[in-house]
mmCIF file with all atom_site columns, C-alpha atoms in Angstrom:
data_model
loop_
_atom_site.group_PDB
_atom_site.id
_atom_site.type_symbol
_atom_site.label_atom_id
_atom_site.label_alt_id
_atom_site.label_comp_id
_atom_site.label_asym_id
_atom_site.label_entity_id
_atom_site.label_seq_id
_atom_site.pdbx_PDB_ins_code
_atom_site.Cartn_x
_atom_site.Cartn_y
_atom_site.Cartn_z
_atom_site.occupancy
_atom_site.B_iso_or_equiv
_atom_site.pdbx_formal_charge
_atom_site.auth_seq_id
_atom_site.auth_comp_id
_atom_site.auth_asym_id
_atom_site.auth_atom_id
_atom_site.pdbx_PDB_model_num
ATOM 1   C CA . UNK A 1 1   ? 7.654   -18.762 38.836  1.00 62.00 ? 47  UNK A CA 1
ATOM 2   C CA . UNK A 1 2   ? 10.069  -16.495 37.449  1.00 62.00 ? 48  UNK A CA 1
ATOM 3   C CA . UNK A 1 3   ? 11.019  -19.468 34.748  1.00 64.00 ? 49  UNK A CA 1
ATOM 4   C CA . UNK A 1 4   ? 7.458   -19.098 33.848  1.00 68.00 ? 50  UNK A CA 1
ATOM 5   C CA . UNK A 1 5   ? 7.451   -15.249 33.452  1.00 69.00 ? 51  UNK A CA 1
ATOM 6   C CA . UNK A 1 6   ? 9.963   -15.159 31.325  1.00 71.00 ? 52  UNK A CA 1
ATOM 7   C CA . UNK A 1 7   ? 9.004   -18.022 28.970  1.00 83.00 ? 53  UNK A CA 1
ATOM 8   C CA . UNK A 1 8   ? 5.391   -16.599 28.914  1.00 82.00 ? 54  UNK A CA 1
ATOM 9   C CA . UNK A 1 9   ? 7.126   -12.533 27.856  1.00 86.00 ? 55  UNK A CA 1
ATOM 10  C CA . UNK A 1 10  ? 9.774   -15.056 25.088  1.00 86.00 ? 56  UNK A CA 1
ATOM 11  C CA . UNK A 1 11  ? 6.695   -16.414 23.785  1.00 88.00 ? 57  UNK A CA 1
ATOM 12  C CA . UNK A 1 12  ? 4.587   -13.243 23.447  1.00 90.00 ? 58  UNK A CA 1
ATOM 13  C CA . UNK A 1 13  ? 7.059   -11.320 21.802  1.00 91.00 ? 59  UNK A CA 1
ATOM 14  C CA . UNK A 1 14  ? 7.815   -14.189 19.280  1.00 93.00 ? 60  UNK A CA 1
ATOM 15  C CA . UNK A 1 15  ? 3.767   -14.162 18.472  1.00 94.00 ? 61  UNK A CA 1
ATOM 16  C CA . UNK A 1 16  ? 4.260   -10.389 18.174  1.00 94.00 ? 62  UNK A CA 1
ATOM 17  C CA . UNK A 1 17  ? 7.000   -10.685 15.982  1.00 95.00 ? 63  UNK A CA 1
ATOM 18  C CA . UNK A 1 18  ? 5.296   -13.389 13.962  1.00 96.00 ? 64  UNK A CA 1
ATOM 19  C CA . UNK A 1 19  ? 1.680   -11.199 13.815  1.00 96.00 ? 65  UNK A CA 1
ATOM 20  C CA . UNK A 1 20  ? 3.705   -8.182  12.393  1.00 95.00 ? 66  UNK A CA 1
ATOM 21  C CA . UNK A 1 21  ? 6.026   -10.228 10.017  1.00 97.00 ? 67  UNK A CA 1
ATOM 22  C CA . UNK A 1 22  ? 2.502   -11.540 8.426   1.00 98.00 ? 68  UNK A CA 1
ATOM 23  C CA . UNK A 1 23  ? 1.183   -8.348  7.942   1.00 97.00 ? 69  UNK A CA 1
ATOM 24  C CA . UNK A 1 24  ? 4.390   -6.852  6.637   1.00 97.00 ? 70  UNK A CA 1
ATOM 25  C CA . UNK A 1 25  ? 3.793   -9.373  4.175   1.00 98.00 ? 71  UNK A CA 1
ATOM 26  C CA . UNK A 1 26  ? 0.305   -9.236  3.293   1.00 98.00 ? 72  UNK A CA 1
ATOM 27  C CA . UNK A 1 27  ? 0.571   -5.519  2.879   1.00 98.00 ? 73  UNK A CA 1
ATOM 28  C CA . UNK A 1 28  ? 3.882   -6.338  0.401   1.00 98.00 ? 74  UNK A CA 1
ATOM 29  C CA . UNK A 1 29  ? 2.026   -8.394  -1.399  1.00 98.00 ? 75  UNK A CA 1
ATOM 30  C CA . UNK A 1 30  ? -0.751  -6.084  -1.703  1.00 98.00 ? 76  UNK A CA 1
ATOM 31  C CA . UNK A 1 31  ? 1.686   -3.321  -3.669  1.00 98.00 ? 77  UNK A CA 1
ATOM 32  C CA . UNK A 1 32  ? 3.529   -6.062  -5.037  1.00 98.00 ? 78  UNK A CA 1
ATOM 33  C CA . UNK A 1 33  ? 0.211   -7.205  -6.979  1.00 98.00 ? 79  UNK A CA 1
ATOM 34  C CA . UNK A 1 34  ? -0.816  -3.320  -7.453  1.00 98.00 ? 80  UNK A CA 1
ATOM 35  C CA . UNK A 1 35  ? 2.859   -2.864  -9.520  1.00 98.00 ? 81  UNK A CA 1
ATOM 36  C CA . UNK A 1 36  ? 2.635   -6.192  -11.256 1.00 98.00 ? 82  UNK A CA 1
ATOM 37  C CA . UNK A 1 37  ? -1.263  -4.902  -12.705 1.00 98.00 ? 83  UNK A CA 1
ATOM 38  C CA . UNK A 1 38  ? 0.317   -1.724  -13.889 1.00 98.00 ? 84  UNK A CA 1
ATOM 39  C CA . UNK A 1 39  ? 3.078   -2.736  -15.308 1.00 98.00 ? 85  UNK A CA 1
ATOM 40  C CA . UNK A 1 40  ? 2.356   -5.985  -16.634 1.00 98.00 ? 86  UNK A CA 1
ATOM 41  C CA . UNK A 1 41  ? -1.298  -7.302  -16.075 1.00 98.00 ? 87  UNK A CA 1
ATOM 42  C CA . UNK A 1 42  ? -3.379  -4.546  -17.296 1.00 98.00 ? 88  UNK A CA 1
ATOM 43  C CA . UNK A 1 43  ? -0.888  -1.470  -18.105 1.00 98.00 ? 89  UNK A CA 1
ATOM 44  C CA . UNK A 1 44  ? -3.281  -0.679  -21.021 1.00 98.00 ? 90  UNK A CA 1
ATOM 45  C CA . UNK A 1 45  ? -6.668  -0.979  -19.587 1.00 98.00 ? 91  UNK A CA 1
ATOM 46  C CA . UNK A 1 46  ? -5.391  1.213   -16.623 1.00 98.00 ? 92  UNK A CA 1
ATOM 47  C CA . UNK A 1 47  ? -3.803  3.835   -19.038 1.00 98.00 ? 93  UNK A CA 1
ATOM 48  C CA . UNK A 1 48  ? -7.580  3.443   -20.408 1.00 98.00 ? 94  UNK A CA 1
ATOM 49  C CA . UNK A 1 49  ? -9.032  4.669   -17.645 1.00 96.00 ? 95  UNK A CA 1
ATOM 50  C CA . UNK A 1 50  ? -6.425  7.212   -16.941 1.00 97.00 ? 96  UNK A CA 1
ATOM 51  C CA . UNK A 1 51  ? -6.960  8.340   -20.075 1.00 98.00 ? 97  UNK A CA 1
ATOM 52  C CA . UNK A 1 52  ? -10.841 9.086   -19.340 1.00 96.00 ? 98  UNK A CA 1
ATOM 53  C CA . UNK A 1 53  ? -10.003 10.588  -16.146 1.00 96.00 ? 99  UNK A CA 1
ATOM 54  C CA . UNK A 1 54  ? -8.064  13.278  -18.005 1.00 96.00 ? 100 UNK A CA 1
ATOM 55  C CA . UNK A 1 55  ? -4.592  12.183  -16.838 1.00 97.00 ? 101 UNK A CA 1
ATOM 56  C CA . UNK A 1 56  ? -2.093  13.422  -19.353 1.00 97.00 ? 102 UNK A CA 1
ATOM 57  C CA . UNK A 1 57  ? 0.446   10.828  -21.199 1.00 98.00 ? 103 UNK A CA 1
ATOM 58  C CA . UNK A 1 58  ? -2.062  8.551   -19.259 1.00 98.00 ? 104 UNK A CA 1
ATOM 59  C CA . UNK A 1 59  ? 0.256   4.988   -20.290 1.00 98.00 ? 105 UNK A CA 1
ATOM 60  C CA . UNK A 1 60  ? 3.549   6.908   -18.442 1.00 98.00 ? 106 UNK A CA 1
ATOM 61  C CA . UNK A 1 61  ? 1.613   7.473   -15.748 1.00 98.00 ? 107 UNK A CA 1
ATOM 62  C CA . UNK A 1 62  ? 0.506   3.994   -15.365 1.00 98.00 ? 108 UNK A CA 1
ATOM 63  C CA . UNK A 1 63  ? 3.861   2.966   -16.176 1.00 98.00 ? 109 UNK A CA 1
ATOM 64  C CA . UNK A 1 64  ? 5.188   5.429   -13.617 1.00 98.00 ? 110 UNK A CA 1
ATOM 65  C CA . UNK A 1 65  ? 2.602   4.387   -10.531 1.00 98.00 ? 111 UNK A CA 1
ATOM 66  C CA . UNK A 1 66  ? 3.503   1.013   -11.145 1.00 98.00 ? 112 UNK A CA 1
ATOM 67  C CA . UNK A 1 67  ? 7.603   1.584   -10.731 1.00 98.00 ? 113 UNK A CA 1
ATOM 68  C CA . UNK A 1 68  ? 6.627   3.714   -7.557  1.00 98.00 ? 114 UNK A CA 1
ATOM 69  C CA . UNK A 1 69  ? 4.345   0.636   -6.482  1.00 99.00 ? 115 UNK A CA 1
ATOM 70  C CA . UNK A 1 70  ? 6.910   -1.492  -7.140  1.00 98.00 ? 116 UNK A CA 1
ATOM 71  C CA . UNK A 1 71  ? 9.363   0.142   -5.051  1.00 98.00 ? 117 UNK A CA 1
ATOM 72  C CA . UNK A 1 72  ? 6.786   0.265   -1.953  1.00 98.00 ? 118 UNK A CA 1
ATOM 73  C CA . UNK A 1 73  ? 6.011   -3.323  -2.368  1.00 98.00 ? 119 UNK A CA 1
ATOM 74  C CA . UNK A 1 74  ? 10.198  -4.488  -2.204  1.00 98.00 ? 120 UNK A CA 1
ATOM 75  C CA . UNK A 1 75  ? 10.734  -2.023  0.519   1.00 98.00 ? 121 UNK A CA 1
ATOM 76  C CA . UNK A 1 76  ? 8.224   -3.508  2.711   1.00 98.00 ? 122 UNK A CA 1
ATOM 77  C CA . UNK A 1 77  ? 8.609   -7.373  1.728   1.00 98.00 ? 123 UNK A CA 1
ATOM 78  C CA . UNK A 1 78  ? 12.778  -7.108  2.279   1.00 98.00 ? 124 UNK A CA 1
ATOM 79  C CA . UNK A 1 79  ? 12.159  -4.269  5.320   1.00 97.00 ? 125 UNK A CA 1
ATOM 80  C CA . UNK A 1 80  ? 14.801  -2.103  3.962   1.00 97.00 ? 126 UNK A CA 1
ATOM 81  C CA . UNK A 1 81  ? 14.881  1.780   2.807   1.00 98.00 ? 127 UNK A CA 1
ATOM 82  C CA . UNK A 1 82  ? 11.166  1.785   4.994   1.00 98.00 ? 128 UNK A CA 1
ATOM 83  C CA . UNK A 1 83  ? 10.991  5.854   4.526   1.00 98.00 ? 129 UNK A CA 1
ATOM 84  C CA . UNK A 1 84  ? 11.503  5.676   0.724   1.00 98.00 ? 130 UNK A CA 1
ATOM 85  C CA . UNK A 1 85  ? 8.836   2.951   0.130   1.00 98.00 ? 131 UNK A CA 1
ATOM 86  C CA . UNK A 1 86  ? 6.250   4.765   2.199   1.00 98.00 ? 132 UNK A CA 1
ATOM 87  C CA . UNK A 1 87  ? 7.398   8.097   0.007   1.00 98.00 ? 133 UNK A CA 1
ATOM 88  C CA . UNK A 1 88  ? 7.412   6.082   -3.277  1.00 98.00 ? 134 UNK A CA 1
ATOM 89  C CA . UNK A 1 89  ? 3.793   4.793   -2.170  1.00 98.00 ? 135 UNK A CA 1
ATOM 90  C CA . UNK A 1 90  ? 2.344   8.412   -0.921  1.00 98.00 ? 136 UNK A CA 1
ATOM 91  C CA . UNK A 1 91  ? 3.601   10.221  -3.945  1.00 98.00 ? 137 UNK A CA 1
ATOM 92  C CA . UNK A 1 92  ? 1.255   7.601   -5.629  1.00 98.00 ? 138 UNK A CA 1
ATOM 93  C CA . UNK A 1 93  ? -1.648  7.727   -3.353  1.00 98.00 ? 139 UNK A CA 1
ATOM 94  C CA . UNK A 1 94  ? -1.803  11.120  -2.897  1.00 98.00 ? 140 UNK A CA 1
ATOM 95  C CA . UNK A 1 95  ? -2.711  12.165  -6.687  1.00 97.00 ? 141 UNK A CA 1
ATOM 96  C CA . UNK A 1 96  ? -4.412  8.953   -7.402  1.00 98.00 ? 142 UNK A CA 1
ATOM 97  C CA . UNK A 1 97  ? -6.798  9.593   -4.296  1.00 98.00 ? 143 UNK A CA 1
ATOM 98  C CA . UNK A 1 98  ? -7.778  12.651  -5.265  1.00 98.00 ? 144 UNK A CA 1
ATOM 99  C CA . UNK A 1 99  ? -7.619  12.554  -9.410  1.00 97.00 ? 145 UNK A CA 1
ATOM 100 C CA . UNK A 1 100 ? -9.021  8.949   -10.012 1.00 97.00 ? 146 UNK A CA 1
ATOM 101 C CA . UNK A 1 101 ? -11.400 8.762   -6.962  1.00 97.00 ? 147 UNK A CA 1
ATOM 102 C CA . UNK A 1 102 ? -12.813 11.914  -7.432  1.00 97.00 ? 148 UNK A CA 1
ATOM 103 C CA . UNK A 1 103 ? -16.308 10.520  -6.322  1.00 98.00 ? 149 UNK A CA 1
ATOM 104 C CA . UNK A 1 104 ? -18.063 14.237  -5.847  1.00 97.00 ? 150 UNK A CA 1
ATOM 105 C CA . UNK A 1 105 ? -17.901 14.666  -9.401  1.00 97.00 ? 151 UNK A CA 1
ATOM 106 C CA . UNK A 1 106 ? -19.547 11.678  -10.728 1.00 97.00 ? 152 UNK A CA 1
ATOM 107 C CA . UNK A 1 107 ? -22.935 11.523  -11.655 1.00 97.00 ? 153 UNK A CA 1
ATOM 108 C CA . UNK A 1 108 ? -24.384 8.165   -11.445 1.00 98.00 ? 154 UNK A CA 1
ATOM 109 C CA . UNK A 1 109 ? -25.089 7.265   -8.463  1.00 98.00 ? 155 UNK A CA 1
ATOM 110 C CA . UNK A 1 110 ? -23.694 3.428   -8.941  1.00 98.00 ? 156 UNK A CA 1
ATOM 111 C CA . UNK A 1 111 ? -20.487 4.999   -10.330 1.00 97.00 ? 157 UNK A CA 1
ATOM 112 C CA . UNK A 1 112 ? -19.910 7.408   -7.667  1.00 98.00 ? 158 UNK A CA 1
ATOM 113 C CA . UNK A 1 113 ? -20.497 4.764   -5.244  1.00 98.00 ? 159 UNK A CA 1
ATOM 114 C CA . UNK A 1 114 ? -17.564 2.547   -6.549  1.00 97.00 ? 160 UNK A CA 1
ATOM 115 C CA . UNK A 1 115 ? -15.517 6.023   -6.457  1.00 97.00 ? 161 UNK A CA 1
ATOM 116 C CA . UNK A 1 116 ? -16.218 6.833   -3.299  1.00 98.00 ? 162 UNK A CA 1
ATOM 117 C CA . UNK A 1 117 ? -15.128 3.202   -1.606  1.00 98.00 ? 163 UNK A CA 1
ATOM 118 C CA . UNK A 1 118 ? -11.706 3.632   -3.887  1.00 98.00 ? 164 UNK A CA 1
ATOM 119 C CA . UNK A 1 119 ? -11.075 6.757   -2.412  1.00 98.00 ? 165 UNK A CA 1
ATOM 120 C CA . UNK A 1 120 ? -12.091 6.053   1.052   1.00 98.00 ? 166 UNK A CA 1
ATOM 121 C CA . UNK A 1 121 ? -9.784  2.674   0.762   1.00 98.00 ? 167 UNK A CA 1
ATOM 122 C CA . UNK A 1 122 ? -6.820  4.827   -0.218  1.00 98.00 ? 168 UNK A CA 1
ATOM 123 C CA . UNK A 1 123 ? -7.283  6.925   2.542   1.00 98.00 ? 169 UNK A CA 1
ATOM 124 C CA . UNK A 1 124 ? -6.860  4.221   4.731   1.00 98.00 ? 170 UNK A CA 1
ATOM 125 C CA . UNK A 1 125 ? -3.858  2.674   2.731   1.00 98.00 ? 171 UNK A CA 1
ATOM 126 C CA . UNK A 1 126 ? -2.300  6.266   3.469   1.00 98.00 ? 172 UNK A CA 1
ATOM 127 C CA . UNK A 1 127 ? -3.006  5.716   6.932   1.00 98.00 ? 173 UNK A CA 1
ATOM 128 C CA . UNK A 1 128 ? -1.462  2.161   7.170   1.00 98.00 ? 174 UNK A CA 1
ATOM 129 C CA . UNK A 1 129 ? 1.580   3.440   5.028   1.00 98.00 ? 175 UNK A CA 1
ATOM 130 C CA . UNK A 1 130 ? 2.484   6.099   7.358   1.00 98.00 ? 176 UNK A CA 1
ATOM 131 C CA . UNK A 1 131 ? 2.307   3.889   10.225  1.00 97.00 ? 177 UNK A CA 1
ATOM 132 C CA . UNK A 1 132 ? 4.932   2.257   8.759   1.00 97.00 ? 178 UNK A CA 1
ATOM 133 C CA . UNK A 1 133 ? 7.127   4.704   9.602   1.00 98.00 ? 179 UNK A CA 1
ATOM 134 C CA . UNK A 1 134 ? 6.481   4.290   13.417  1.00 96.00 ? 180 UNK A CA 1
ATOM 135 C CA . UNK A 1 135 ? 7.575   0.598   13.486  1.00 94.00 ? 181 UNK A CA 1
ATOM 136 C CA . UNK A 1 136 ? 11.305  0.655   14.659  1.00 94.00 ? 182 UNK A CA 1
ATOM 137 C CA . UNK A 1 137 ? 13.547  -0.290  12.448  1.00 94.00 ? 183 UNK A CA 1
ATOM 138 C CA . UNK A 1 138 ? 15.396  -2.707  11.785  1.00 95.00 ? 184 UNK A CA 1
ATOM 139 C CA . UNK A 1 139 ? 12.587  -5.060  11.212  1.00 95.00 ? 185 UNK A CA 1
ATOM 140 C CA . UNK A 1 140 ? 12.538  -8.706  12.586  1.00 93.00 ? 186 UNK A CA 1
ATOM 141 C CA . UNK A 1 141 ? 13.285  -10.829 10.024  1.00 95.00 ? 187 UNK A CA 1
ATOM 142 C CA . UNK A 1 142 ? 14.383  -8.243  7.468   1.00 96.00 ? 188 UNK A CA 1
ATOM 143 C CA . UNK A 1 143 ? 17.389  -7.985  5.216   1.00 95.00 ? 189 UNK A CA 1
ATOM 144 C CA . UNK A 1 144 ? 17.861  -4.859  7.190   1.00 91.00 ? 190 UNK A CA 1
ATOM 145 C CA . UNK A 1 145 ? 18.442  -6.882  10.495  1.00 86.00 ? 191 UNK A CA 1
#
């Protein structure tokens, strides 16, 4: 009986381990594709938009988000330096949120709609970034471990 316990709690923390390792990542990836678009798949288009939003020295700033993506992204695949990939990622979600999203001051109603899913996603990204921080670190299967 107690064989069983124990084999049953060995087993549950492996799937644990496994479930979080999986969404570590899946939300890696996530930034890691976000960086790659702004720095190499689309830095113009973005810088585009950016542009039309206002942003000043709009391909820098694309350029920029994408370096601070791309640090979030390797902090979170490799779990190492967790706090300075969840800053790296705020300091970009933050503005971006709140600038680029800025749904209450778009007119057509399509547009705004798009704008206000964008902004309401990045609130939840900043959500399941600062979680991060309340995942004890080292993390299985890290370099950091």
């Amino acid at each position: 009986e107690w064989l069983s316990r124990v084999s049953l709690t060995a087993v549950a923390e492996l799937g644990m381990k496994v479930l979080v390792f999986v969404g570590r990542m899946l939300f890696g990836l996530y930034w890691l594709y976000n960086a790659l678009n702004h720095l190499v798949i689309a830095p113009k288009a973005l810088a585009q938009y950016a542009a039309m939003k206002k942003v000043p020295a709009p391909l820098g700033m694309v350029v920029l988000s994408g370096l601070l993506l791309l640090i979030g992204a390797i902090t979170i695949l490799l779990g190492i330096a967790i706090p300075v990939g969840v800053a790296a990622l705020i300091v970009f979600l933050v503005p971006v949120t709140f600038w680029m999203h800025d749904f209450w001051n778009v007119q057509d109603p399509m547009q705004r709609m798009v704008e206000m899913v964008q902004f309401t996603k990045n609130l939840a990204l900043i959500g399941a970034t600062l979680l991060l921080l309340g995942i004890p670190e080292p993390w299985h299967w890290s370099l950091a471990e």
